[in-house]
């Protein structure tokens, strides 16, 4: 890598294991400490419908999208059901499971912003919200880190 004078270079290597993982469950924030510094992020629970809107995914829950085509901060801390589908009479009962937010996604927020990457899939929205940080090794997985690190700068943060 070539860098000019007075340039900050931040190494994000998905093969390096974190030294520690911390989370603030109230604000849905997390941070991982590495030898090279600390990276900060945010988490959320998303539904199948939301994942379909932000990917070219075919809807097969066995193969959830590794990374979504968005870096929006509006996803931070989502839980329950998308569009309140559990109580919304306009959504047919047989479609309600597609609105259940049971898929954990996370993104980097500092030192730069990434797209949302898949962390884990739960069996229910309640489990997703209750257990969002119970398995910090998911946030340390090579595939998760590779997905979000490689997504940095791929989606413009501005409206087109």
Short mmCIF file of C-alpha atoms in Angstrom, two decimals:
data_model
loop_
_atom_site.label_atom_id
_atom_site.label_comp_id
_atom_site.label_asym_id
_atom_site.label_seq_id
_atom_site.Cartn_x
_atom_site.Cartn_y
_atom_site.Cartn_z
CA UNK A 1 0.00 0.00 0.00
CA UNK A 2 1.19 3.47 -0.80
CA UNK A 3 0.04 6.35 1.43
CA UNK A 4 0.82 10.05 1.26
CA UNK A 5 2.25 12.03 4.15
CA UNK A 6 -0.19 12.76 6.98
CA UNK A 7 -2.49 9.94 5.87
CA UNK A 8 -4.10 7.61 8.36
CA UNK A 9 -4.01 3.97 7.32
CA UNK A 10 -6.35 1.62 9.15
CA UNK A 11 -5.68 -2.09 8.65
CA UNK A 12 -8.85 -4.17 8.65
CA UNK A 13 -7.72 -7.75 8.38
CA UNK A 14 -10.49 -10.34 8.70
CA UNK A 15 -7.98 -13.07 9.58
CA UNK A 16 -6.91 -11.36 12.83
CA UNK A 17 -8.87 -12.46 15.90
CA UNK A 18 -10.29 -9.93 18.30
CA UNK A 19 -8.80 -9.65 21.77
CA UNK A 20 -12.12 -8.67 23.36
CA UNK A 21 -15.76 -8.05 22.43
CA UNK A 22 -18.12 -5.68 24.25
CA UNK A 23 -21.71 -4.62 23.66
CA UNK A 24 -24.29 -2.12 24.81
CA UNK A 25 -27.53 -4.06 24.39
CA UNK A 26 -29.72 -1.02 25.12
CA UNK A 27 -28.34 0.98 22.19
CA UNK A 28 -27.56 -2.09 20.02
CA UNK A 29 -23.89 -1.09 19.77
CA UNK A 30 -20.79 -3.29 19.92
CA UNK A 31 -17.03 -2.92 19.74
CA UNK A 32 -14.19 -5.33 19.08
CA UNK A 33 -10.69 -4.73 20.37
CA UNK A 34 -7.79 -5.81 18.16
CA UNK A 35 -4.03 -5.39 18.47
CA UNK A 36 -4.30 -2.62 15.88
CA UNK A 37 -7.15 -0.79 17.63
CA UNK A 38 -10.87 -0.90 18.28
CA UNK A 39 -13.63 -1.07 15.70
CA UNK A 40 -17.18 -0.04 16.59
CA UNK A 41 -20.44 -1.19 15.15
CA UNK A 42 -24.19 -1.49 15.45
CA UNK A 43 -26.59 -4.44 15.29
CA UNK A 44 -30.16 -5.12 14.31
CA UNK A 45 -32.70 -7.87 13.72
CA UNK A 46 -34.15 -7.95 10.20
CA UNK A 47 -36.96 -9.84 8.48
CA UNK A 48 -36.96 -11.86 5.28
CA UNK A 49 -38.92 -9.02 3.58
CA UNK A 50 -36.28 -6.44 4.55
CA UNK A 51 -33.42 -8.64 3.36
CA UNK A 52 -35.18 -9.12 0.01
CA UNK A 53 -35.43 -5.33 -0.43
CA UNK A 54 -31.69 -4.81 -0.01
CA UNK A 55 -30.17 -7.76 -1.87
CA UNK A 56 -30.55 -9.98 -4.91
CA UNK A 57 -31.33 -12.89 -2.60
CA UNK A 58 -33.78 -15.60 -3.71
CA UNK A 59 -35.47 -15.89 -0.29
CA UNK A 60 -34.05 -19.28 0.73
CA UNK A 61 -33.39 -18.85 4.48
CA UNK A 62 -30.74 -21.60 4.40
CA UNK A 63 -28.52 -19.15 2.48
CA UNK A 64 -29.12 -15.68 3.88
CA UNK A 65 -27.31 -12.82 2.12
CA UNK A 66 -23.82 -12.35 3.59
CA UNK A 67 -24.02 -8.60 3.04
CA UNK A 68 -26.88 -6.26 2.18
CA UNK A 69 -26.78 -3.49 -0.40
CA UNK A 70 -27.21 -0.76 2.18
CA UNK A 71 -25.26 0.97 4.89
CA UNK A 72 -28.21 2.93 6.32
CA UNK A 73 -28.13 3.74 10.02
CA UNK A 74 -31.93 3.51 10.14
CA UNK A 75 -31.69 -0.25 10.76
CA UNK A 76 -29.94 0.08 14.13
CA UNK A 77 -31.92 -1.65 16.87
CA UNK A 78 -34.84 -2.98 14.84
CA UNK A 79 -36.78 -5.83 16.44
CA UNK A 80 -40.20 -7.44 16.51
CA UNK A 81 -42.04 -7.52 13.18
CA UNK A 82 -41.52 -5.38 10.08
CA UNK A 83 -44.59 -3.19 9.50
CA UNK A 84 -46.02 -4.52 12.81
CA UNK A 85 -47.12 -7.59 10.84
CA UNK A 86 -47.90 -9.54 14.00
CA UNK A 87 -50.82 -7.19 14.73
CA UNK A 88 -51.47 -5.69 11.28
CA UNK A 89 -54.77 -7.11 9.93
CA UNK A 90 -53.82 -6.09 6.36
CA UNK A 91 -51.07 -8.71 6.24
CA UNK A 92 -52.38 -12.27 5.72
CA UNK A 93 -51.52 -14.74 8.49
CA UNK A 94 -49.62 -17.03 6.11
CA UNK A 95 -47.27 -14.13 5.19
CA UNK A 96 -46.54 -12.99 8.77
CA UNK A 97 -43.45 -15.24 9.19
CA UNK A 98 -41.74 -13.34 6.34
CA UNK A 99 -42.08 -10.14 8.40
CA UNK A 100 -40.58 -11.57 11.60
CA UNK A 101 -37.24 -9.96 12.46
CA UNK A 102 -35.11 -12.97 13.40
CA UNK A 103 -31.94 -12.44 11.38
CA UNK A 104 -29.04 -10.65 13.13
CA UNK A 105 -27.15 -8.17 10.95
CA UNK A 106 -24.37 -5.85 12.01
CA UNK A 107 -22.22 -3.12 10.48
CA UNK A 108 -19.12 -1.09 11.24
CA UNK A 109 -19.73 2.47 12.31
CA UNK A 110 -16.16 3.53 13.21
CA UNK A 111 -13.47 4.09 11.95
CA UNK A 112 -15.60 3.89 8.81
CA UNK A 113 -19.04 2.69 7.82
CA UNK A 114 -19.74 -0.67 6.18
CA UNK A 115 -22.79 -2.32 4.71
CA UNK A 116 -24.86 -4.62 6.91
CA UNK A 117 -23.46 -8.15 7.21
CA UNK A 118 -25.21 -11.32 8.38
CA UNK A 119 -24.15 -12.46 11.84
CA UNK A 120 -26.64 -15.14 12.89
CA UNK A 121 -30.18 -16.45 12.31
CA UNK A 122 -32.56 -17.13 15.18
CA UNK A 123 -35.82 -19.08 15.17
CA UNK A 124 -37.92 -16.13 16.34
CA UNK A 125 -37.93 -12.34 16.71
CA UNK A 126 -38.02 -12.76 20.49
CA UNK A 127 -34.88 -14.92 20.42
CA UNK A 128 -33.14 -12.43 18.13
CA UNK A 129 -33.75 -9.50 20.45
CA UNK A 130 -33.03 -11.44 23.64
CA UNK A 131 -29.84 -13.10 22.41
CA UNK A 132 -28.34 -10.53 20.05
CA UNK A 133 -24.93 -10.53 21.80
CA UNK A 134 -24.93 -13.97 23.44
CA UNK A 135 -22.48 -15.35 20.89
CA UNK A 136 -19.69 -12.80 20.40
CA UNK A 137 -17.67 -15.31 18.38
CA UNK A 138 -20.14 -14.79 15.52
CA UNK A 139 -18.94 -11.18 15.36
CA UNK A 140 -15.37 -12.51 15.24
CA UNK A 141 -15.99 -15.00 12.42
CA UNK A 142 -13.76 -14.67 9.39
CA UNK A 143 -16.72 -14.68 6.96
CA UNK A 144 -18.62 -11.93 8.81
CA UNK A 145 -15.55 -9.70 9.09
CA UNK A 146 -14.57 -10.34 5.47
CA UNK A 147 -18.09 -9.45 4.27
CA UNK A 148 -18.32 -6.15 6.10
CA UNK A 149 -14.68 -5.13 5.54
CA UNK A 150 -15.02 -5.77 1.80
CA UNK A 151 -18.28 -3.81 1.66
CA UNK A 152 -16.72 -0.55 2.84
CA UNK A 153 -17.15 2.14 0.21
CA UNK A 154 -19.33 0.04 -2.12
CA UNK A 155 -22.59 1.89 -1.42
CA UNK A 156 -22.66 5.67 -1.64
CA UNK A 157 -23.84 7.30 1.61
CA UNK A 158 -25.66 9.98 -0.36
CA UNK A 159 -28.97 9.97 -2.21
CA UNK A 160 -28.66 9.62 -5.95
#
